[in-house]
Short mmCIF file of C-alpha atoms in Angstrom, two decimals:
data_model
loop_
_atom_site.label_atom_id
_atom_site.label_comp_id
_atom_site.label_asym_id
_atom_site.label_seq_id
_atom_site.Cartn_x
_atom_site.Cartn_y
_atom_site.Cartn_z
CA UNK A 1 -2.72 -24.39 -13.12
CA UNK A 2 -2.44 -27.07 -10.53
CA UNK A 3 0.66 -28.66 -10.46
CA UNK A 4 1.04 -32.25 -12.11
CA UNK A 5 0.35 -35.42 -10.05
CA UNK A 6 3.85 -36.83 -8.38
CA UNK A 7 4.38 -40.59 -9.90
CA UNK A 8 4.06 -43.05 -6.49
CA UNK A 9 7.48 -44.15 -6.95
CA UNK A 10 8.74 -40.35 -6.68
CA UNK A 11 11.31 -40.47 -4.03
CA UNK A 12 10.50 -37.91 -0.77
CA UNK A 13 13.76 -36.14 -1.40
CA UNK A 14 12.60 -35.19 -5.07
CA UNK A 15 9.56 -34.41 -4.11
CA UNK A 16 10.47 -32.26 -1.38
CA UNK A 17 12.97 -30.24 -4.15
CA UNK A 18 9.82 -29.98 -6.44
CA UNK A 19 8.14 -28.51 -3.57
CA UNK A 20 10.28 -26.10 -2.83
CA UNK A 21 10.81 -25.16 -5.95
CA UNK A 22 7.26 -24.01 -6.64
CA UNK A 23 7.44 -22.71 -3.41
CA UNK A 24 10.42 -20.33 -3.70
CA UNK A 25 8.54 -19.44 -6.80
CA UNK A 26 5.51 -18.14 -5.37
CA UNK A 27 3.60 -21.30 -6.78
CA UNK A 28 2.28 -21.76 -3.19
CA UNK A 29 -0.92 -23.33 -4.48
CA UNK A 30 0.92 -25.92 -6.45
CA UNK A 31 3.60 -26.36 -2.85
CA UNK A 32 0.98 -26.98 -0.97
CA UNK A 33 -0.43 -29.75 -3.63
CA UNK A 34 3.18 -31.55 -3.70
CA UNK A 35 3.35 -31.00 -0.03
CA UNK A 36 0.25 -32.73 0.39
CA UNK A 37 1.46 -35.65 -1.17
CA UNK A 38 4.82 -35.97 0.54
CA UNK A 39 3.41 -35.54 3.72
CA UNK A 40 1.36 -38.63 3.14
CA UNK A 41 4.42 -41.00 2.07
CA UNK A 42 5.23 -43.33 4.56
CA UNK A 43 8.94 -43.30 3.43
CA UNK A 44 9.17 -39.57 4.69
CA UNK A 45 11.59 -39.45 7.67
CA UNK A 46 9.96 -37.86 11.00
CA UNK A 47 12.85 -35.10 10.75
CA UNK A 48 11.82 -34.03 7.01
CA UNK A 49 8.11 -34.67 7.54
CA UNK A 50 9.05 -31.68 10.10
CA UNK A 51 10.19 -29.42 7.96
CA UNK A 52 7.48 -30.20 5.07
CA UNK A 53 5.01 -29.28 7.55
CA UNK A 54 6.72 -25.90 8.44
CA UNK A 55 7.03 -25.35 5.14
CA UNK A 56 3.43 -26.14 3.73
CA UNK A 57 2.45 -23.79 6.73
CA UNK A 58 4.70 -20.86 5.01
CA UNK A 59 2.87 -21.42 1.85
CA UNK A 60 -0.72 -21.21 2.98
CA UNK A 61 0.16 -18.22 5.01
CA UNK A 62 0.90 -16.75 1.63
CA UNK A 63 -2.44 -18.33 0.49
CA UNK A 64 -4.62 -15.93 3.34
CA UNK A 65 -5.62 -19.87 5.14
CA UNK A 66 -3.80 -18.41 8.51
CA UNK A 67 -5.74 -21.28 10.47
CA UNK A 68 -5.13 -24.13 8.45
CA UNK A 69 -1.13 -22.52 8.20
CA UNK A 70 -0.99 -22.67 12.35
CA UNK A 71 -2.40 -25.97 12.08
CA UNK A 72 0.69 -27.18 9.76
CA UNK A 73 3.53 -25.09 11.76
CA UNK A 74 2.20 -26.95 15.43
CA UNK A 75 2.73 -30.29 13.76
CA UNK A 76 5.83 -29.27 12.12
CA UNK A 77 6.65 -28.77 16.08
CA UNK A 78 5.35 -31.76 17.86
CA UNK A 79 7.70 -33.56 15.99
CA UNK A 80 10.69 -31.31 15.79
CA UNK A 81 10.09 -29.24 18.80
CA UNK A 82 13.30 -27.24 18.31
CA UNK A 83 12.51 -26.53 14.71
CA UNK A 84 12.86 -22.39 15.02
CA UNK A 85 11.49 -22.06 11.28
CA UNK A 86 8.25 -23.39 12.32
CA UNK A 87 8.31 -20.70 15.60
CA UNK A 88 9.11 -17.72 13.20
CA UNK A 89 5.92 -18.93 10.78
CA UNK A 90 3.78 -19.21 13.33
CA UNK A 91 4.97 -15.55 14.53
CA UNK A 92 4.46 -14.26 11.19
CA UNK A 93 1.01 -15.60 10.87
CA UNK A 94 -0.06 -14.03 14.29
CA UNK A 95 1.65 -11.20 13.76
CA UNK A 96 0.06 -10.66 10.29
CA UNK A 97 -4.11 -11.66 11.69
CA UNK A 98 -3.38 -9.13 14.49
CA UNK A 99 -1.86 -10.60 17.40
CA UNK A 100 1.17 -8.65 17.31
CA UNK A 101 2.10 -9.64 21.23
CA UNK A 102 1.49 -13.67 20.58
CA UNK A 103 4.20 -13.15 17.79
CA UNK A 104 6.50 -11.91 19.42
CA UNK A 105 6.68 -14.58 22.05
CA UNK A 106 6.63 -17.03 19.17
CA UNK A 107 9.47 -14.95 17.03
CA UNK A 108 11.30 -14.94 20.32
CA UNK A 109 11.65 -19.05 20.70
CA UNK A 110 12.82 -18.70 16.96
CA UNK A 111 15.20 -16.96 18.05
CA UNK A 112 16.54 -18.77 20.90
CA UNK A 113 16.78 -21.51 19.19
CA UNK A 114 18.44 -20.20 15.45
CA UNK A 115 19.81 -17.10 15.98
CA UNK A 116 20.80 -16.75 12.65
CA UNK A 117 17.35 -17.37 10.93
CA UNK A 118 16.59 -13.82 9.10
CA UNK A 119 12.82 -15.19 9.18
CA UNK A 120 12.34 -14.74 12.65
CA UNK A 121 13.75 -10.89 13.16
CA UNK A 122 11.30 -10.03 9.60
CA UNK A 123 8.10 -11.17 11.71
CA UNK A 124 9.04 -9.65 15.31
CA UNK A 125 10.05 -6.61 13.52
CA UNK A 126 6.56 -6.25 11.83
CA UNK A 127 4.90 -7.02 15.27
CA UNK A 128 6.79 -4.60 16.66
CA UNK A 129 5.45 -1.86 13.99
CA UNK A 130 1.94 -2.61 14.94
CA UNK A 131 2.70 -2.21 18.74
CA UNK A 132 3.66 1.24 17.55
CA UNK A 133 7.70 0.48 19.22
CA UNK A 134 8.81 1.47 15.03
CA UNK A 135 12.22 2.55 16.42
CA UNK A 136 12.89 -1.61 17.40
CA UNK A 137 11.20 -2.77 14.00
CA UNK A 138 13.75 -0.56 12.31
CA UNK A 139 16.67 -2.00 14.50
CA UNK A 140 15.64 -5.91 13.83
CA UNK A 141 15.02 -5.13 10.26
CA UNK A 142 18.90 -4.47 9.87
CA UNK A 143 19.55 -7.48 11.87
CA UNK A 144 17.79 -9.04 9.56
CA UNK A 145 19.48 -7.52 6.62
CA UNK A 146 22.40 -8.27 7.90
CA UNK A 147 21.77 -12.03 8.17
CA UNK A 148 20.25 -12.03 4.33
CA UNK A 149 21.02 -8.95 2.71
CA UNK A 150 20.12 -10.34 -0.85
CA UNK A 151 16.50 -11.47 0.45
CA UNK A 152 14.22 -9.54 -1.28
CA UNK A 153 11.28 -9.32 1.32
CA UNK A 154 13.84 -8.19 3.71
CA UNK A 155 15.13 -5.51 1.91
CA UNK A 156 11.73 -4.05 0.84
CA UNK A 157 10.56 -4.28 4.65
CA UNK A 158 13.53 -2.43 5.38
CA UNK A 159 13.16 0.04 2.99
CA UNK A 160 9.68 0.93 4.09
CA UNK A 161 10.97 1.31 7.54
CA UNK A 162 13.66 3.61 6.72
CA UNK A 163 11.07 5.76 4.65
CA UNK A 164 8.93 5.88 7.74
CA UNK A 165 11.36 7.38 9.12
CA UNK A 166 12.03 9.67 6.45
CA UNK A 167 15.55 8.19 5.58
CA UNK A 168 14.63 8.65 1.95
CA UNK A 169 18.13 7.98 0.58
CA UNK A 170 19.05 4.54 1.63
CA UNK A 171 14.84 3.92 1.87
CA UNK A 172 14.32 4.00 -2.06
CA UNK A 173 17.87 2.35 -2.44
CA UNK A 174 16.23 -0.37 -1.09
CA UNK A 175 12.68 -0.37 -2.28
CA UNK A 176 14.68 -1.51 -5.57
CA UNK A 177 13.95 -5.03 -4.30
CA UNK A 178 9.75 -4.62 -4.44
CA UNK A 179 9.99 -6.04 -7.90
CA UNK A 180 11.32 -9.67 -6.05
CA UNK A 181 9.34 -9.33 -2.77
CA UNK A 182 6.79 -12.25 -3.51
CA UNK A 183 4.25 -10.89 -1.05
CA UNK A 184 3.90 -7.33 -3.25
CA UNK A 185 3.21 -9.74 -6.45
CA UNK A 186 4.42 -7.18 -9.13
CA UNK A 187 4.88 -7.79 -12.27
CA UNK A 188 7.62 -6.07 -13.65
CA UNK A 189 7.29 -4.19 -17.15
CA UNK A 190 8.22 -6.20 -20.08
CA UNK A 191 9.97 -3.35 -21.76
CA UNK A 192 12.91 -4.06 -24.34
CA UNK A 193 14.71 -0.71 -24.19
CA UNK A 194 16.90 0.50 -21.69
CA UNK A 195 16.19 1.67 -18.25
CA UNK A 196 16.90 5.07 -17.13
CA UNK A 197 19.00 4.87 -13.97
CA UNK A 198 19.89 8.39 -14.34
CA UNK A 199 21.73 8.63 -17.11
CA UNK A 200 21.74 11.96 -19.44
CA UNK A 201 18.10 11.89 -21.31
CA UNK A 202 18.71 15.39 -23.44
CA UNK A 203 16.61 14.73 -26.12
CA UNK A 204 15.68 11.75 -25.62
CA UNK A 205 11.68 10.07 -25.21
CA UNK A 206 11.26 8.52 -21.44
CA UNK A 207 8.56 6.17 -21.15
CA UNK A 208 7.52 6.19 -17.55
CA UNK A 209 5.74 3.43 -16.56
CA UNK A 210 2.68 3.46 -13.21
CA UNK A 211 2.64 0.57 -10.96
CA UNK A 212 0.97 -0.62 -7.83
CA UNK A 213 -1.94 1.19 -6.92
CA UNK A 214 -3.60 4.15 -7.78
CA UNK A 215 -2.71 6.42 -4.81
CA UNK A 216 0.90 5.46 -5.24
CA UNK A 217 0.17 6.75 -9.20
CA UNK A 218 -1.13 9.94 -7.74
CA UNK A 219 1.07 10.31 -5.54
CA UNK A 220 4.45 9.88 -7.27
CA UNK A 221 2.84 11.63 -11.09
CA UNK A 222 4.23 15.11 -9.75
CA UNK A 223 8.18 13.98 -10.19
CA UNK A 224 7.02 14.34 -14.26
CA UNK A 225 8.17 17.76 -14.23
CA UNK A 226 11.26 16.85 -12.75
CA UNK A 227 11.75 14.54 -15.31
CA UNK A 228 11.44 17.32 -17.99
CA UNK A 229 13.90 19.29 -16.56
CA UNK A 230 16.33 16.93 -17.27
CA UNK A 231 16.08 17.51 -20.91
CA UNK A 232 13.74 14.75 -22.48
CA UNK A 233 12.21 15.49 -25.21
CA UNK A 234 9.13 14.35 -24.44
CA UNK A 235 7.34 12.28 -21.56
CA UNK A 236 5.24 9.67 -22.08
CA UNK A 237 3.05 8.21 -18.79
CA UNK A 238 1.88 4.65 -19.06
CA UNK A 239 -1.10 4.38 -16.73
CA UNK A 240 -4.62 2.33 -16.59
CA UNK A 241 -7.45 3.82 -18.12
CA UNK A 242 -9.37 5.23 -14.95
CA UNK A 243 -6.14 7.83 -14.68
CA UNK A 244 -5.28 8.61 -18.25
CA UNK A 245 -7.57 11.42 -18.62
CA UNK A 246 -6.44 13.59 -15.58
CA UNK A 247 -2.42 13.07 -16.24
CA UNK A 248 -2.69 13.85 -19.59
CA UNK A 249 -3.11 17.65 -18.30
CA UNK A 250 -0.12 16.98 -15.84
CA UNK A 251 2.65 19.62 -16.92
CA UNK A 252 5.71 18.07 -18.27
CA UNK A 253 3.54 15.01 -19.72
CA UNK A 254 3.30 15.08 -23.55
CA UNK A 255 1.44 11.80 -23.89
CA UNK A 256 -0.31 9.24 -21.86
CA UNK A 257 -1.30 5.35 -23.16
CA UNK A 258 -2.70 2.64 -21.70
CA UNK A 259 -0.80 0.17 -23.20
CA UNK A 260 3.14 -0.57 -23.31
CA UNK A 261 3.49 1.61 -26.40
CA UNK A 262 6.26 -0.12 -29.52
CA UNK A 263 9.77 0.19 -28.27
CA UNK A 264 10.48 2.67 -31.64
CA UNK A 265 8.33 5.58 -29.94
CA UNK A 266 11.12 5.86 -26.70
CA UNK A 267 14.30 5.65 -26.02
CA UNK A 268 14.14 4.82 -21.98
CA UNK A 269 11.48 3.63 -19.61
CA UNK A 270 11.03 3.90 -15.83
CA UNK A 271 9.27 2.67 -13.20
CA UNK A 272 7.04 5.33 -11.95
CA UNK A 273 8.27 4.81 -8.02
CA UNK A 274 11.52 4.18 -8.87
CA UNK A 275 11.60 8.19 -9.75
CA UNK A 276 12.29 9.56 -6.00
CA UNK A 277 15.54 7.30 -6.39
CA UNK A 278 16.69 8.42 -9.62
CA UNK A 279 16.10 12.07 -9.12
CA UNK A 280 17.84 12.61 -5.49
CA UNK A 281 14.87 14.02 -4.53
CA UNK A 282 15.36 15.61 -0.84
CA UNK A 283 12.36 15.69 1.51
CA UNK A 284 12.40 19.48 1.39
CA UNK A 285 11.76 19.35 -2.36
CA UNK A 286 8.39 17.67 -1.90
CA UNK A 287 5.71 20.23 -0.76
CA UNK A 288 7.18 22.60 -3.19
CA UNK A 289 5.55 20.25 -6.80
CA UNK A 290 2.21 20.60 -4.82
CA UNK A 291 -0.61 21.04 -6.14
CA UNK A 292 0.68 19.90 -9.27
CA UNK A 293 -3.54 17.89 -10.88
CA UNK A 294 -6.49 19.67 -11.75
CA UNK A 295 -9.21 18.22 -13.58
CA UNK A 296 -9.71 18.28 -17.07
CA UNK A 297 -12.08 21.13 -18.26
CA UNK A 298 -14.66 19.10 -20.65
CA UNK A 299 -15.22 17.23 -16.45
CA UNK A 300 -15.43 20.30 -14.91
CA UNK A 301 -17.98 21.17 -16.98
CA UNK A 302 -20.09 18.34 -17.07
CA UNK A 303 -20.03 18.50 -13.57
CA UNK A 304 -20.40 21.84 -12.82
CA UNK A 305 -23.69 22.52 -10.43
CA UNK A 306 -24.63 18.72 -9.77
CA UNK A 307 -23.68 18.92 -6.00
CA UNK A 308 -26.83 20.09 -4.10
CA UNK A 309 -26.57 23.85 -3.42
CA UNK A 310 -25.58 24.34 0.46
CA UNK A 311 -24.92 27.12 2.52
CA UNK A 312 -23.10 25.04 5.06
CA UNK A 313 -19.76 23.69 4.66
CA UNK A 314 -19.73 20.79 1.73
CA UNK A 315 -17.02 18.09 2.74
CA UNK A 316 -16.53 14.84 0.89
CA UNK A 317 -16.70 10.95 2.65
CA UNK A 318 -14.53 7.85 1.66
CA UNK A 319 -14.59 5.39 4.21
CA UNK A 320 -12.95 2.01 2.53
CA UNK A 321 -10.24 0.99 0.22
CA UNK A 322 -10.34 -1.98 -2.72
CA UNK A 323 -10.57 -5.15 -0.20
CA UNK A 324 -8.22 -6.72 -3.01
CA UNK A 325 -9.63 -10.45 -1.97
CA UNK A 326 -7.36 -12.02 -4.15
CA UNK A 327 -4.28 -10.60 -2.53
CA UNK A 328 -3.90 -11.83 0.79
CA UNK A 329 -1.35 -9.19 1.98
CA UNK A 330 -2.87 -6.71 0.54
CA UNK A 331 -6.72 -7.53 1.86
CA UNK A 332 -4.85 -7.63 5.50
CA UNK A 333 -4.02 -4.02 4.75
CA UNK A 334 -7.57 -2.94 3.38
CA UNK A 335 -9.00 -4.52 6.51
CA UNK A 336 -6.48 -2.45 9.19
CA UNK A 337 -7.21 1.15 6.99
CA UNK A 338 -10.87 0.79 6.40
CA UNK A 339 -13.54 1.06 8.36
CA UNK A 340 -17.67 0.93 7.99
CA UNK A 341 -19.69 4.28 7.48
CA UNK A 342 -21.20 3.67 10.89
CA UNK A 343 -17.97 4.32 12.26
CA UNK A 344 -18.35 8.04 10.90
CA UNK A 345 -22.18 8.33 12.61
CA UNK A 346 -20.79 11.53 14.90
CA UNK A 347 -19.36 13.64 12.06
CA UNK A 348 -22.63 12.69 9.79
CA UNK A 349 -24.80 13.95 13.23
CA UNK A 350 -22.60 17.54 12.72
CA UNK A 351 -25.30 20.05 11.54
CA UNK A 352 -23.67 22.56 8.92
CA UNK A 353 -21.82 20.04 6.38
CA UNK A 354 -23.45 18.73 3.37
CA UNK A 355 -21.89 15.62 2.83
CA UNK A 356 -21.04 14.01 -0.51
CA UNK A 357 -20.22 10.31 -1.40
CA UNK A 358 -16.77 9.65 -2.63
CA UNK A 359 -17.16 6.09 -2.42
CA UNK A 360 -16.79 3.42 -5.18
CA UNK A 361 -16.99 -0.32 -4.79
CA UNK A 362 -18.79 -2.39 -2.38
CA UNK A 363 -18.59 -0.28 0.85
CA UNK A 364 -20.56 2.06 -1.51
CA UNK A 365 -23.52 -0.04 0.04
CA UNK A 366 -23.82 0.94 3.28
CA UNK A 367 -24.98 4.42 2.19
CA UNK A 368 -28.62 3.43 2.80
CA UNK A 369 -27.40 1.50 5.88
CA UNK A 370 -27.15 4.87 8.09
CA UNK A 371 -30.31 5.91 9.56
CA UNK A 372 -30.80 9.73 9.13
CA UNK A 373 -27.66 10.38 7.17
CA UNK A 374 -28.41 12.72 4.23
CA UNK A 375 -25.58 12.13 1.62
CA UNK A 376 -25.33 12.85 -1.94
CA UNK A 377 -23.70 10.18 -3.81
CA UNK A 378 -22.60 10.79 -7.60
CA UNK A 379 -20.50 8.21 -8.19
CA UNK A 380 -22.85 5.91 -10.13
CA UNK A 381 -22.19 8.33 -12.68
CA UNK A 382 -18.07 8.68 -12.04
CA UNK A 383 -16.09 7.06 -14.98
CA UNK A 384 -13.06 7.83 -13.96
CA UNK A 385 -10.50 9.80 -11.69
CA UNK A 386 -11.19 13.03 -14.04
CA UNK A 387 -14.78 13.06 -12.80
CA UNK A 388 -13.93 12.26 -9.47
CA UNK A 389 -11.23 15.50 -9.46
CA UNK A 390 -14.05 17.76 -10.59
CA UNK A 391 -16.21 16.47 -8.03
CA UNK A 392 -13.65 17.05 -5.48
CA UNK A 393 -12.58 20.35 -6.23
CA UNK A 394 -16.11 21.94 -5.64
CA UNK A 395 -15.40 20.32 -2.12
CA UNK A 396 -14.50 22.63 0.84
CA UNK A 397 -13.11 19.43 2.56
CA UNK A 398 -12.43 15.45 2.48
CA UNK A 399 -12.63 13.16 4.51
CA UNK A 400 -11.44 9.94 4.22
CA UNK A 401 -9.02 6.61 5.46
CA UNK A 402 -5.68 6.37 3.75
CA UNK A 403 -7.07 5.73 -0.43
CA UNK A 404 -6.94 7.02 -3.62
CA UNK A 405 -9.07 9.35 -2.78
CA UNK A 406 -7.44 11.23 -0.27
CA UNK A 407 -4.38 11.02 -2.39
CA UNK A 408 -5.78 12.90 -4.89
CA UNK A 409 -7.64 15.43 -2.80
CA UNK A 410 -4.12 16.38 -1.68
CA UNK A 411 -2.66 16.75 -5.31
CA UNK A 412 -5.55 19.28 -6.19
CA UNK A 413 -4.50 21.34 -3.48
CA UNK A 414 -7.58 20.54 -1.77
CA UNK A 415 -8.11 20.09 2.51
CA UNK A 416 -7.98 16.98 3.11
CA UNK A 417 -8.37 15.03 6.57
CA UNK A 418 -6.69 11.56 6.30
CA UNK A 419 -8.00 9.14 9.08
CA UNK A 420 -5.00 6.67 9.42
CA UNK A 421 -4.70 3.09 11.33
CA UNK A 422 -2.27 2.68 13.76
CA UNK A 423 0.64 1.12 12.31
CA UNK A 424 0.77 3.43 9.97
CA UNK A 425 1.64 3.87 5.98
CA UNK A 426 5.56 4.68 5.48
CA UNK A 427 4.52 7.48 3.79
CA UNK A 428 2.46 9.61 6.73
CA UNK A 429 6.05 8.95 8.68
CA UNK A 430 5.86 9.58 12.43
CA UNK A 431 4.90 11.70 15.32
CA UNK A 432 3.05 14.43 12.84
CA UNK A 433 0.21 15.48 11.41
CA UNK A 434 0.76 16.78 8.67
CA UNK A 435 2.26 15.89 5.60
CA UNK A 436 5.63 16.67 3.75
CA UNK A 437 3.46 15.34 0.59
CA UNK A 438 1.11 17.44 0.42
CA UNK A 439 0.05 21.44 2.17
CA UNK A 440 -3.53 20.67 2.62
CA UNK A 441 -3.74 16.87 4.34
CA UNK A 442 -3.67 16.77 7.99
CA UNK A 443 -3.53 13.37 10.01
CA UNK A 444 -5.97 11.65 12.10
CA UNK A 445 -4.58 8.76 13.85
CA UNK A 446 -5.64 5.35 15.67
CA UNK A 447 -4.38 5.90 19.07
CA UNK A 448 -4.75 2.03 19.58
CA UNK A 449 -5.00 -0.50 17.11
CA UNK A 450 -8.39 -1.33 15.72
CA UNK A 451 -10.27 1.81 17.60
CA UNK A 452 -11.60 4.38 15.85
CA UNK A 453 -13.39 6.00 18.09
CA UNK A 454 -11.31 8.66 19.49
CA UNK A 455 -9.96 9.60 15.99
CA UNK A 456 -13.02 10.25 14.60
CA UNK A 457 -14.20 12.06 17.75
CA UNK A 458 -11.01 14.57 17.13
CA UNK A 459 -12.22 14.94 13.92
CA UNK A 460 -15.41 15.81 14.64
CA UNK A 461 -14.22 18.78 17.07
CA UNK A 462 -12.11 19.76 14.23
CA UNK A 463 -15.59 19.51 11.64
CA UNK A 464 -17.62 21.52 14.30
CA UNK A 465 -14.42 23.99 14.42
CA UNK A 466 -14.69 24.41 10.27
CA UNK A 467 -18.31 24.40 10.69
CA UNK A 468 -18.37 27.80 13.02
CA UNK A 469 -15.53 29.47 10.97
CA UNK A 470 -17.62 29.28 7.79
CA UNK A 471 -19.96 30.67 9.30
CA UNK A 472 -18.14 33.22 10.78
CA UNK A 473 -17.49 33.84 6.94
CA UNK A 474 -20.59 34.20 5.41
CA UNK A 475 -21.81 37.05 7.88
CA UNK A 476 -21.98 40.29 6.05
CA UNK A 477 -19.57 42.83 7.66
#
């Protein structure tokens, strides 16, 4: 809903509050609108006409126009030139459309000239993460917590810092504050009855309740059992419908809905990833719930002897994530972690591995755009993540970037072979690869942003590795 027409009589300081308002509220659509207007009243001072452009430049960053946001920051600058808020926008839109080293000279001037402006340490900290210097990015993102500890995207960048580096304690402390953080754009549960936050459940019916995406669901279903053991009577999972069919055979889950279920039928509810923070769970815990899916056996059975016979090894491909266009931050992400099948040409040239499609969505496309590449692709056919579990557990090996996919390959107990981008996901953590999440994955990383190439050439060493050892396994003795 656009946001109603200012009368022509409104005065510029109302108008700027109105702005702001629907600004501060993630109404940045609506901001941008009132902006508009504003900035076109000849009553507006030169000095506020400043800071309206600044701040109509924050608001389309959060839009995904970066160009159009640069655009409003330099004005905001020509006529305020020491206006540091402007600076630290324009570093967080370079920073953000990959020009990491640009930001920082621009986060640096904000700096200089406010050194008390929280915004400015949040977007040098960030660039800093995808220079690969994470040790800095952790060091301004307390500066910056110290400057606004209550700011909510402050303390969730923070807390996926600290998880990075596998402070988990004070890292989920503050990953409370994703619910607030306006770039996530979560929308927390509307559930009447209490939330656990610890307390004793003996007996009692916990309603625990997914969010965020599906690998996060994945990843985060195997504290259920830990749940159980803490008395409840029963457990009931709230999930979408493409998951409900594999948790409900997740021990320690007695039901599964797709829809908030009455408040009568439980006595507590929880966010899904707010369980590592309830339950003190230690980092040495972790590997010990996995594997902790398997598919359901009515799947298994349906798809039991569709995958071409091979005598080779038979390895699974996911190449992209959801490209969530109408989520700016998020499409940002999809665009760093993805990459196109081409990209994978060498390990689709290794002779031995019959390759099957574990691709959904558009990238699905490009199968036919790969000349010579024989893969089988089922999942025209795949309804949901039950189907895709007893697809991947006939697999000897996936391979895939940082999705679902991968996610759940590791939860089956299955290898798995993530390739991951350069500045990382907080939950691969640093200088490793391997996984405290899960036995099976091993890590692939970018060794510069953007490049793919020498990842996926270490990967192919390892492929051509697997390839001779299964052979090496199939000779009679």
């Amino acid at each position: 809903m656009s946001a109603p027409a200012a009368p022509d009589d409104t005065a510029p300081e109302d108008a700027m509050a109105t702005a702001l308002r629907l600004h501060r509220t993630g109404r940045w659509a609506q901001a941008v609108a009132v902006y508009d207007r504003l900035l076109g009243d000849p009553r507006l001072e030169p000095a506020r006409a400043a800071h309206a452009y600044a701040n109509r430049g924050a608001a389309l960053r959060r839009l995904g126009r970066p160009d159009e946001a640069v655009a409003s920051c330099i004005e905001a600058v020509l006529r305020r030139p020491d206006l540091a808020e402007a600076y630290a926008n324009i570093g967080a839109i370079l920073q953000e459309n990959g020009h990491p080293l640009a930001a920082l000279d621009a986060c640096s001037r904000a700096g200089a000239l406010s050194p008390g402006l929280y915004t400015g340490y949040l977007a040098m900290a960030n660039a800093h993460q995808d220079c690969g210097d994470h040790a800095r990015a952790l060091t301004l993102l307390q500066r910056a917590a110290t400057l606004a500890p209550a700011m909510p995207s402050v303390r969730y960048n923070l807390a996926e810092a600290l998880l990075l580096h596998g402070r988990f304690a004070e890292g989920w402390l503050a990953y409370e504050a994703r619910w607030q953080a306006q770039e996530l754009a979560l929308t927390r549960p509307a559930c009447p009855k209490p939330e656990w936050t610890a307390q004793d459940i003996a007996g009692k019916t916990l309603l625990v309740v997914e969010e965020q995406g599906f690998g996060d669901t994945l990843q985060f279903i195997r504290l259920i059992p830990l749940v159980k053991a803490r008395g409840a009577r029963r457990v009931v999972v709230r999930c979408r419908a493409p998951l409900a069919r594999l948790l409900a055979g997740m021990e320690g889950v007695d039901a599964v809905v797709t829809a908030l279920p009455q408040p009568d039928s439980y006595d507590f509810w929880v966010p899904l990833m707010s369980l590592m923070q309830r339950l003190g769970v230690a980092p040495d815990r972790i590997q010990a719930t996995a594997p902790y899916l398997r598919p359901p056996q009515e799947a298994v059975a349906h798809w039991a002897g569709t995958l071409p016979a091979t005598g080779g090894l038979r390895a699974g491909l996911v190449w992209a994530g959801d490209p969530r266009l109408g989520h700016a931050a998020a499409s940002r992400t999809d665009s760093r972690r993805s990459l196109p099948l081409a990209r994978l040409a060498p390990l689709l040239a290794v002779e031995g591995v019959s390759w099957v499609s574990l691709q959904k969505g558009p990238a699905a496309a490009q199968l036919g755009q790969v000349n010579g590449a024989a893969i089988f692709d089922p999942m025209a056919e795949v309804t949901d993540f039950a189907d895709t579990a007893a697809i991947v557990r006939q697999l000897d090996l996936v391979i895939g970037v940082d999705t679902a996919v991968v996610h759940l390959a590791g939860a089956l107990g299955v290898p798995v072979w993530v390739l991951s981008r350069f500045s990382g996901c907080w939950r691969w953590q640093l200088d490793r690869d391997d996984s405290p999440w899960y036995p099976t994955l091993r890590l692939f990383r970018q060794d510069r942003p953007g490049d793919w190439a020498p990842a996926v050439e270490r990967v192919r060493e390892e492929l051509l590795h697997a390839v001779r050892l299964s052979r090496h396994d199939r000779r009679p003795a």
